[in-house]
């Protein structure tokens, strides 16, 4: 299995493995997830470090990539699908390719994106069309007439009609013509939503109910909130919060909600790889659940994210599913290059991290490998479902080592891991893997 993964990684350089955040080689904001051809395709916007001074403190986005995954863990980056230079109506140096969406209709994929039109201020929304979910996408020469705003989202209703939602001063909706490129009704502002700044509408239908979900500033920064209706255009009834404000004050959140293989997921973003500048964001996923009456349960952001991790790949236990209350901290491996990821720093004996859903396959591994270091000497213990798998003694020299140990108890199938400091004074763990 491991060899297969390595072969795939060699053949397809865009093949990536991740927990939260899910993409670890560049920023990915405003993630819109859609299920096409049995896979999840994610269409995020692409934050970059600004090459122009005027945007040093603002959003800066010049193009879009598309990503796909079959298991929500291994993502393929299909590369750039559209950039500000190849859309005729877009101001080429505006770096304003903000939050997009993509839907399938009448045998084609329609990619909707906002940007700044040439020679004008503000935002318009354009459409690019493809035969396949990863493109190539061909942009229309003019933006959609009648829309002035950002964050388009399209809902294909069960009766064959399509609606486009967007954000301007408030949230708006209009019906699309069958050609998906023109409005067939005048835009109306959506009523019934709470006061306060709102953007990023994401609409979907489930069991005959229409959900309008949106970032909403209730106090200081954006929560994710929602309203429900019996009709795609409303009237909507406000229902509450899906996700609270970021605990670390990332001002924006932007999301999408998708059902895949019988489970609902919330895609959202956070500034994980840019803790000191919240305009460089990264996509995350957590599971989302409905109550019996159709209301949405609050989602608490996790580092673990979703999906099953292959035991033969590097397991980043700093993306834990549970942790002891004291004695362990998560820190960047290299704070000058956040894309290097994080490490788990154990500082007191007995401190632990749990990491759920690791797939050991049919055959138990024989060896565990860990990238670790310790200043004063430490001993790491690894358990699976309460049974000892290995113990590893780390020399007290402060340098990174890749240490190996035999796996003491056979383990197969899907199991949870627990890693703890069982001896010595301190230890840092970057990753571990089984072989
Ligand atoms: O990414 C730029 C803007 O930030 C989006 O359009 C908004 O929804 C917010 O996430």
Short mmCIF file of C-alpha atoms and ligand atoms in Angstrom, two decimals:
data_model
loop_
_atom_site.label_atom_id
_atom_site.label_comp_id
_atom_site.label_asym_id
_atom_site.label_seq_id
_atom_site.Cartn_x
_atom_site.Cartn_y
_atom_site.Cartn_z
CA UNK A 1 0.00 0.00 0.00
CA UNK A 2 2.76 2.43 1.02
CA UNK A 3 4.60 1.79 -2.24
CA UNK A 4 1.44 2.53 -4.15
CA UNK A 5 1.08 5.90 -2.37
CA UNK A 6 4.71 6.77 -3.07
CA UNK A 7 4.30 5.80 -6.71
CA UNK A 8 1.19 7.99 -6.99
CA UNK A 9 3.03 10.86 -5.26
CA UNK A 10 5.88 10.54 -7.77
CA UNK A 11 3.62 10.34 -10.81
CA UNK A 12 1.29 13.15 -9.71
CA UNK A 13 3.17 15.91 -7.91
CA UNK A 14 -0.13 17.53 -6.96
CA UNK A 15 -1.09 14.57 -4.77
CA UNK A 16 -1.35 15.70 -1.12
CA UNK A 17 -2.15 14.11 2.23
CA UNK A 18 -3.62 16.14 5.07
CA UNK A 19 -5.78 16.63 8.15
CA UNK A 20 -6.80 20.20 9.12
CA UNK A 21 -5.88 22.34 7.32
CA UNK A 22 -6.44 20.02 4.37
CA UNK A 23 -4.06 21.62 1.85
CA UNK A 24 -0.53 22.19 3.06
CA UNK A 25 1.44 23.61 0.12
CA UNK A 26 -0.40 26.90 -0.42
CA UNK A 27 -3.27 28.96 1.01
CA UNK A 28 -6.83 27.92 0.18
CA UNK A 29 -9.65 30.23 1.32
CA UNK A 30 -13.44 30.24 0.81
CA UNK A 31 -13.69 26.50 0.05
CA UNK A 32 -16.74 25.48 -1.99
CA UNK A 33 -17.06 21.71 -2.09
CA UNK A 34 -19.19 19.89 -4.65
CA UNK A 35 -19.64 16.21 -5.41
CA UNK A 36 -18.99 15.49 -9.09
CA UNK A 37 -18.40 12.11 -10.71
CA UNK A 38 -18.26 10.34 -7.32
CA UNK A 39 -15.50 12.56 -5.89
CA UNK A 40 -15.42 15.73 -3.85
CA UNK A 41 -14.13 18.71 -5.82
CA UNK A 42 -13.10 21.76 -3.85
CA UNK A 43 -13.08 25.19 -5.51
CA UNK A 44 -11.41 27.58 -3.07
CA UNK A 45 -10.03 31.02 -3.66
CA UNK A 46 -6.26 31.26 -3.55
CA UNK A 47 -4.76 33.74 -1.09
CA UNK A 48 -1.20 34.77 -1.86
CA UNK A 49 1.35 37.01 -0.20
CA UNK A 50 0.80 40.23 -2.09
CA UNK A 51 3.33 41.14 -4.79
CA UNK A 52 1.94 44.72 -4.77
CA UNK A 53 2.29 47.13 -1.87
CA UNK A 54 -1.27 48.47 -1.94
CA UNK A 55 -2.57 45.00 -0.98
CA UNK A 56 -0.02 44.21 1.73
CA UNK A 57 -2.75 44.34 4.38
CA UNK A 58 -5.65 43.08 2.29
CA UNK A 59 -6.89 40.05 0.36
CA UNK A 60 -4.75 39.24 -2.64
CA UNK A 61 -5.85 36.57 -5.11
CA UNK A 62 -4.81 36.24 -8.74
CA UNK A 63 -6.12 32.80 -9.76
CA UNK A 64 -8.06 29.68 -8.81
CA UNK A 65 -6.92 26.07 -8.39
CA UNK A 66 -9.27 23.10 -8.12
CA UNK A 67 -8.67 20.10 -5.85
CA UNK A 68 -10.31 16.68 -5.72
CA UNK A 69 -10.42 13.80 -3.29
CA UNK A 70 -12.14 10.46 -2.91
CA UNK A 71 -11.55 10.11 0.84
CA UNK A 72 -11.25 13.75 2.05
CA UNK A 73 -7.70 13.00 3.18
CA UNK A 74 -5.67 12.65 -0.02
CA UNK A 75 -6.16 15.68 -2.26
CA UNK A 76 -5.06 16.17 -5.85
CA UNK A 77 -4.25 19.72 -6.89
CA UNK A 78 -5.36 19.98 -10.53
CA UNK A 79 -3.56 23.30 -10.91
CA UNK A 80 -4.73 26.72 -12.06
CA UNK A 81 -8.16 26.74 -13.72
CA UNK A 82 -8.56 30.49 -14.19
CA UNK A 83 -6.48 33.56 -13.59
CA UNK A 84 -7.03 37.32 -13.66
CA UNK A 85 -4.99 37.63 -16.87
CA UNK A 86 -7.22 35.34 -18.91
CA UNK A 87 -10.66 36.79 -18.20
CA UNK A 88 -11.44 39.61 -20.63
CA UNK A 89 -13.62 41.66 -18.28
CA UNK A 90 -11.35 41.43 -15.20
CA UNK A 91 -8.91 44.19 -14.24
CA UNK A 92 -5.70 42.18 -14.70
CA UNK A 93 -3.78 43.66 -11.75
CA UNK A 94 -6.68 43.77 -9.32
CA UNK A 95 -5.84 40.50 -7.49
CA UNK A 96 -9.53 40.22 -6.65
CA UNK A 97 -10.47 36.68 -7.66
CA UNK A 98 -12.60 36.18 -4.54
CA UNK A 99 -14.84 33.33 -3.35
CA UNK A 100 -16.13 31.12 -6.22
CA UNK A 101 -18.64 28.30 -6.77
CA UNK A 102 -19.07 25.60 -9.40
CA UNK A 103 -22.20 23.65 -10.38
CA UNK A 104 -23.12 21.05 -12.98
CA UNK A 105 -26.07 21.62 -15.30
CA UNK A 106 -27.10 20.31 -18.73
CA UNK A 107 -23.85 18.36 -19.15
CA UNK A 108 -21.51 21.27 -18.33
CA UNK A 109 -19.66 22.66 -15.32
CA UNK A 110 -20.32 26.34 -14.57
CA UNK A 111 -17.72 28.12 -12.47
CA UNK A 112 -18.92 31.41 -10.93
CA UNK A 113 -16.40 33.90 -9.61
CA UNK A 114 -16.36 37.54 -8.47
CA UNK A 115 -13.71 40.02 -9.45
CA UNK A 116 -13.09 43.68 -10.17
CA UNK A 117 -14.21 44.69 -13.67
CA UNK A 118 -11.79 46.61 -15.91
CA UNK A 119 -11.71 50.33 -15.28
CA UNK A 120 -14.39 50.21 -12.58
CA UNK A 121 -14.57 49.91 -8.82
CA UNK A 122 -16.58 47.23 -7.01
CA UNK A 123 -17.21 43.63 -8.02
CA UNK A 124 -19.03 41.81 -10.79
CA UNK A 125 -19.62 38.06 -11.11
CA UNK A 126 -18.49 36.09 -14.12
CA UNK A 127 -18.93 32.56 -15.34
CA UNK A 128 -16.50 30.11 -16.96
CA UNK A 129 -17.67 26.86 -18.51
CA UNK A 130 -16.03 23.42 -18.78
CA UNK A 131 -16.77 19.89 -19.89
CA UNK A 132 -15.01 18.41 -16.85
CA UNK A 133 -14.94 19.43 -13.17
CA UNK A 134 -11.23 20.25 -13.30
CA UNK A 135 -11.52 22.16 -16.56
CA UNK A 136 -10.30 23.48 -18.87
CA UNK A 137 -12.69 26.36 -18.06
CA UNK A 138 -13.50 28.96 -20.71
CA UNK A 139 -14.57 32.32 -19.25
CA UNK A 140 -17.38 34.37 -20.81
CA UNK A 141 -16.12 37.70 -22.16
CA UNK A 142 -18.52 39.77 -20.00
CA UNK A 143 -19.72 39.37 -16.40
CA UNK A 144 -23.33 38.42 -15.63
CA UNK A 145 -25.55 41.44 -16.17
CA UNK A 146 -27.51 42.53 -13.10
CA UNK A 147 -25.13 41.27 -10.43
CA UNK A 148 -22.95 43.66 -8.56
CA UNK A 149 -21.36 41.96 -5.57
CA UNK A 150 -19.23 39.04 -4.35
CA UNK A 151 -19.43 35.41 -3.21
CA UNK A 152 -21.74 33.79 -5.80
CA UNK A 153 -23.41 30.49 -4.94
CA UNK A 154 -25.73 28.57 -7.25
CA UNK A 155 -28.50 26.22 -6.17
CA UNK A 156 -29.89 23.75 -8.71
CA UNK A 157 -33.37 23.08 -7.43
CA UNK A 158 -35.11 19.72 -7.68
CA UNK A 159 -37.62 21.13 -10.24
CA UNK A 160 -34.81 22.01 -12.68
CA UNK A 161 -34.67 25.75 -11.89
CA UNK A 162 -31.40 27.35 -10.79
CA UNK A 163 -30.89 30.28 -8.45
CA UNK A 164 -27.85 32.43 -7.87
CA UNK A 165 -27.16 33.99 -4.47
CA UNK A 166 -24.54 36.63 -3.74
CA UNK A 167 -23.50 39.23 -1.26
CA UNK A 168 -23.62 42.99 -1.73
CA UNK A 169 -25.11 45.24 0.97
CA UNK A 170 -27.04 42.23 2.31
CA UNK A 171 -27.62 38.87 0.61
CA UNK A 172 -29.39 38.69 -2.77
CA UNK A 173 -30.99 36.03 -4.94
CA UNK A 174 -32.21 35.83 -8.55
CA UNK A 175 -33.23 32.98 -10.82
CA UNK A 176 -30.87 32.02 -13.62
CA UNK A 177 -31.96 31.37 -17.18
CA UNK A 178 -31.47 27.85 -18.46
CA UNK A 179 -28.21 28.99 -20.11
CA UNK A 180 -26.83 29.58 -16.56
CA UNK A 181 -25.21 32.82 -17.77
CA UNK A 182 -28.05 35.32 -17.43
CA UNK A 183 -30.59 36.29 -14.79
CA UNK A 184 -34.21 35.51 -15.58
CA UNK A 185 -35.63 37.47 -12.63
CA UNK A 186 -34.66 40.76 -10.99
CA UNK A 187 -32.42 40.39 -7.91
CA UNK A 188 -34.21 40.57 -4.57
CA UNK A 189 -32.66 41.14 -1.18
CA UNK A 190 -33.27 38.18 1.14
CA UNK A 191 -35.43 39.10 4.11
CA UNK A 192 -35.70 37.50 7.55
CA UNK A 193 -31.96 37.48 8.31
CA UNK A 194 -30.45 39.05 11.42
CA UNK A 195 -28.97 42.56 11.33
CA UNK A 196 -25.19 42.83 11.05
CA UNK A 197 -22.64 42.20 8.33
CA UNK A 198 -23.31 39.11 6.21
CA UNK A 199 -21.56 37.66 3.15
CA UNK A 200 -20.63 34.32 1.55
CA UNK A 201 -24.13 32.82 1.10
CA UNK A 202 -24.23 29.07 0.59
CA UNK A 203 -27.66 27.60 -0.21
CA UNK A 204 -28.68 23.96 -0.39
CA UNK A 205 -31.78 21.79 -0.25
CA UNK A 206 -32.29 18.80 2.08
CA UNK A 207 -35.51 16.83 2.53
CA UNK A 208 -37.60 19.56 0.92
CA UNK A 209 -36.19 22.35 3.13
CA UNK A 210 -33.97 25.15 1.82
CA UNK A 211 -31.00 26.22 3.88
CA UNK A 212 -29.35 29.59 3.47
CA UNK A 213 -26.08 29.53 5.38
CA UNK A 214 -23.77 32.55 5.66
CA UNK A 215 -20.91 34.19 7.55
CA UNK A 216 -22.43 36.71 9.96
CA UNK A 217 -20.77 39.19 12.31
CA UNK A 218 -22.76 38.91 15.51
CA UNK A 219 -20.15 40.63 17.68
CA UNK A 220 -16.54 40.96 16.52
CA UNK A 221 -15.71 38.53 13.72
CA UNK A 222 -17.61 36.16 11.44
CA UNK A 223 -19.64 33.28 12.80
CA UNK A 224 -21.29 30.85 10.39
CA UNK A 225 -25.06 31.11 10.69
CA UNK A 226 -28.14 29.82 8.88
CA UNK A 227 -31.80 30.29 8.07
CA UNK A 228 -34.38 27.87 6.64
CA UNK A 229 -37.31 28.14 4.24
CA UNK A 230 -39.77 26.06 2.22
CA UNK A 231 -38.75 28.01 -0.85
CA UNK A 232 -35.33 28.74 -2.42
CA UNK A 233 -36.00 32.48 -2.48
CA UNK A 234 -37.54 32.68 1.00
CA UNK A 235 -39.06 33.93 3.18
CA UNK A 236 -36.30 32.56 5.41
CA UNK A 237 -36.46 32.03 9.14
CA UNK A 238 -33.23 32.58 11.05
CA UNK A 239 -32.21 29.43 12.96
CA UNK A 240 -28.89 30.13 14.65
CA UNK A 241 -25.15 29.57 14.57
CA UNK A 242 -23.33 26.70 12.86
CA UNK A 243 -19.83 27.74 13.95
CA UNK A 244 -18.77 30.29 16.57
CA UNK A 245 -16.29 33.10 15.98
CA UNK A 246 -12.68 32.05 15.55
CA UNK A 247 -11.03 31.74 18.98
CA UNK A 248 -7.89 33.31 17.49
CA UNK A 249 -9.70 36.17 15.73
CA UNK A 250 -9.44 35.20 12.10
CA UNK A 251 -11.93 37.84 10.93
CA UNK A 252 -13.47 35.95 8.01
CA UNK A 253 -14.92 32.51 7.80
CA UNK A 254 -16.40 31.20 4.56
CA UNK A 255 -17.86 27.80 4.02
CA UNK A 256 -19.85 25.25 2.06
CA UNK A 257 -21.84 22.21 3.13
CA UNK A 258 -21.88 18.96 1.22
CA UNK A 259 -23.12 15.41 1.64
CA UNK A 260 -20.67 12.73 0.58
CA UNK A 261 -21.06 8.96 1.01
CA UNK A 262 -23.88 9.44 3.53
CA UNK A 263 -22.10 11.99 5.77
CA UNK A 264 -22.50 15.78 5.76
CA UNK A 265 -19.39 17.96 5.93
CA UNK A 266 -18.68 21.59 6.64
CA UNK A 267 -15.82 23.05 4.61
CA UNK A 268 -14.59 26.32 6.12
CA UNK A 269 -11.37 28.26 6.49
CA UNK A 270 -8.97 29.49 9.15
CA UNK A 271 -5.59 31.25 9.08
CA UNK A 272 -3.65 28.18 10.31
CA UNK A 273 -0.55 28.81 8.18
CA UNK A 274 -0.60 32.56 8.75
CA UNK A 275 -1.27 33.14 12.45
CA UNK A 276 -0.27 36.83 12.31
CA UNK A 277 -2.15 37.84 9.15
CA UNK A 278 -5.73 36.66 8.76
CA UNK A 279 -6.01 37.35 5.01
CA UNK A 280 -3.96 34.23 4.23
CA UNK A 281 -6.33 31.40 4.99
CA UNK A 282 -6.51 27.62 4.67
CA UNK A 283 -9.39 25.22 4.05
CA UNK A 284 -10.55 22.85 6.74
CA UNK A 285 -13.25 20.18 7.00
CA UNK A 286 -15.30 18.92 9.93
CA UNK A 287 -18.33 16.64 10.06
CA UNK A 288 -21.75 18.28 10.29
CA UNK A 289 -24.90 16.75 11.75
CA UNK A 290 -28.60 17.58 11.56
CA UNK A 291 -31.18 17.21 14.31
CA UNK A 292 -34.34 15.21 13.60
CA UNK A 293 -36.27 18.45 12.92
CA UNK A 294 -33.78 19.45 10.21
CA UNK A 295 -31.94 22.07 12.26
CA UNK A 296 -28.14 22.02 12.15
CA UNK A 297 -26.01 21.10 15.17
CA UNK A 298 -23.18 23.44 16.00
CA UNK A 299 -19.82 22.38 14.53
CA UNK A 300 -16.78 22.73 16.78
CA UNK A 301 -13.60 23.18 14.75
CA UNK A 302 -11.02 20.42 15.17
CA UNK A 303 -7.40 19.94 14.12
CA UNK A 304 -7.99 16.26 13.40
CA UNK A 305 -10.55 17.03 10.71
CA UNK A 306 -12.12 14.05 8.98
CA UNK A 307 -11.19 10.81 7.25
CA UNK A 308 -9.08 7.77 7.95
CA UNK A 309 -5.29 8.06 8.11
CA UNK A 310 -3.13 5.35 6.60
CA UNK A 311 -0.76 4.01 9.31
CA UNK A 312 1.97 3.69 6.64
CA UNK A 313 1.90 7.43 5.93
CA UNK A 314 3.35 10.12 8.19
CA UNK A 315 0.84 10.64 11.00
CA UNK A 316 0.83 14.21 12.28
CA UNK A 317 -0.32 13.57 15.82
CA UNK A 318 -0.30 17.32 16.48
CA UNK A 319 -3.60 17.20 14.53
CA UNK A 320 -4.98 15.33 17.54
CA UNK A 321 -8.56 14.31 18.27
CA UNK A 322 -8.15 14.60 22.06
CA UNK A 323 -5.48 15.81 24.45
CA UNK A 324 -4.63 15.80 28.14
CA UNK A 325 -5.47 19.08 29.85
CA UNK A 326 -1.87 19.83 30.76
CA UNK A 327 1.66 19.07 29.72
CA UNK A 328 1.38 19.16 25.95
CA UNK A 329 1.47 22.10 23.51
CA UNK A 330 1.27 22.30 19.74
CA UNK A 331 3.88 24.57 18.16
CA UNK A 332 5.13 25.25 14.62
CA UNK A 333 8.08 23.13 13.50
CA UNK A 334 9.55 26.30 11.96
CA UNK A 335 7.73 29.56 12.70
CA UNK A 336 9.48 31.20 9.70
CA UNK A 337 7.91 28.63 7.40
CA UNK A 338 4.51 27.65 8.70
CA UNK A 339 3.96 25.22 5.80
CA UNK A 340 6.45 22.92 7.61
CA UNK A 341 3.54 22.15 9.93
CA UNK A 342 3.47 21.60 13.67
CA UNK A 343 5.04 19.48 16.40
CA UNK A 344 3.68 18.16 19.70
CA UNK A 345 5.73 19.34 22.69
CA UNK A 346 5.37 17.19 25.81
CA UNK A 347 6.60 18.82 29.01
CA UNK A 348 5.30 16.63 31.82
CA UNK A 349 5.17 12.92 32.41
CA UNK A 350 1.75 11.42 31.66
CA UNK A 351 0.75 14.14 29.15
CA UNK A 352 -0.94 12.57 26.10
CA UNK A 353 -2.48 13.07 22.68
CA UNK A 354 -5.04 10.81 21.02
CA UNK A 355 -5.38 10.52 17.26
CA UNK A 356 -8.39 8.59 15.98
CA UNK A 357 -9.11 6.50 12.88
CA UNK A 358 -5.74 5.12 11.82
CA UNK A 359 -5.91 2.30 9.28
CA UNK A 360 -3.36 -0.46 9.92
CA UNK A 361 -4.66 -2.66 7.09
CA UNK A 362 -4.86 -6.47 7.16
CA UNK A 363 -1.27 -7.06 8.21
CA UNK A 364 0.18 -5.68 11.42
CA UNK A 365 3.19 -3.37 10.95
CA UNK A 366 6.46 -4.57 12.47
CA UNK A 367 8.11 -1.28 13.15
CA UNK A 368 7.27 2.27 14.18
CA UNK A 369 9.33 5.25 13.10
CA UNK A 370 9.17 8.61 14.91
CA UNK A 371 10.74 12.01 14.24
CA UNK A 372 11.47 13.26 17.73
CA UNK A 373 13.83 15.31 19.83
CA UNK A 374 14.42 16.07 23.51
CA UNK A 375 16.54 18.53 25.43
CA UNK A 376 16.68 16.78 28.80
CA UNK A 377 15.83 13.25 27.71
CA UNK A 378 12.39 11.73 27.28
CA UNK A 379 10.61 8.47 26.67
CA UNK A 380 7.58 8.30 24.38
CA UNK A 381 4.97 5.55 24.65
CA UNK A 382 2.58 4.64 21.84
CA UNK A 383 -0.65 2.76 22.54
CA UNK A 384 -3.42 1.58 20.30
CA UNK A 385 -6.84 0.92 21.83
CA UNK A 386 -5.15 0.79 25.27
CA UNK A 387 -2.49 -1.77 24.24
CA UNK A 388 1.20 -0.96 24.18
CA UNK A 389 2.61 -0.74 20.65
CA UNK A 390 6.04 0.73 21.35
CA UNK A 391 8.29 2.73 23.66
CA UNK A 392 11.04 4.98 22.38
CA UNK A 393 13.84 6.55 24.40
CA UNK A 394 15.03 9.95 23.04
CA UNK A 395 18.61 11.10 23.74
CA UNK A 396 19.02 14.37 25.63
CA UNK A 397 20.79 16.30 22.85
CA UNK A 398 18.10 18.68 21.46
CA UNK A 399 18.54 17.48 17.88
CA UNK A 400 15.94 15.83 15.63
CA UNK A 401 16.25 12.05 15.27
CA UNK A 402 14.26 9.52 13.30
CA UNK A 403 14.09 6.64 15.78
CA UNK A 404 12.60 3.21 15.21
CA UNK A 405 11.19 0.58 17.56
CA UNK A 406 9.54 -2.81 17.06
CA UNK A 407 5.75 -2.95 17.29
CA UNK A 408 5.18 -5.00 20.47
CA UNK A 409 1.50 -5.91 19.97
CA UNK A 410 0.05 -6.81 16.57
CA UNK A 411 -2.50 -4.28 15.36
CA UNK A 412 -4.75 -4.46 12.28
CA UNK A 413 -7.83 -2.66 10.97
CA UNK A 414 -8.87 0.83 12.05
CA UNK A 415 -7.75 1.83 15.50
CA UNK A 416 -7.02 4.91 17.61
CA UNK A 417 -3.53 5.93 18.72
CA UNK A 418 -2.40 7.42 21.98
CA UNK A 419 1.04 9.00 22.30
CA UNK A 420 2.34 10.08 25.71
CA UNK A 421 5.44 11.08 27.62
CA UNK A 422 6.09 8.05 29.84
CA UNK A 423 9.55 8.90 31.12
CA UNK A 424 12.18 11.61 31.26
CA UNK A 425 11.53 15.34 31.22
CA UNK A 426 10.50 16.47 27.76
CA UNK A 427 9.94 15.38 24.17
CA UNK A 428 8.88 16.87 20.85
CA UNK A 429 7.22 14.70 18.22
CA UNK A 430 6.99 15.84 14.60
CA UNK A 431 5.38 12.74 13.08
CA UNK A 432 5.27 8.97 13.34
CA UNK A 433 4.66 6.20 10.84
CA UNK A 434 4.42 2.40 10.79
CA UNK A 435 6.07 -0.07 8.49
O1 LIG B 1 -11.82 35.81 0.21
C1 LIG B 1 -12.21 37.15 0.05
C2 LIG B 1 -13.46 37.39 0.82
O2 LIG B 1 -13.26 37.12 2.20
C3 LIG B 1 -14.60 36.49 0.45
O3 LIG B 1 -15.19 36.80 -0.75
C4 LIG B 1 -15.44 36.64 1.66
O4 LIG B 1 -16.49 35.74 1.76
C5 LIG B 1 -14.40 36.51 2.74
O5 LIG B 1 -14.09 35.18 3.01
#
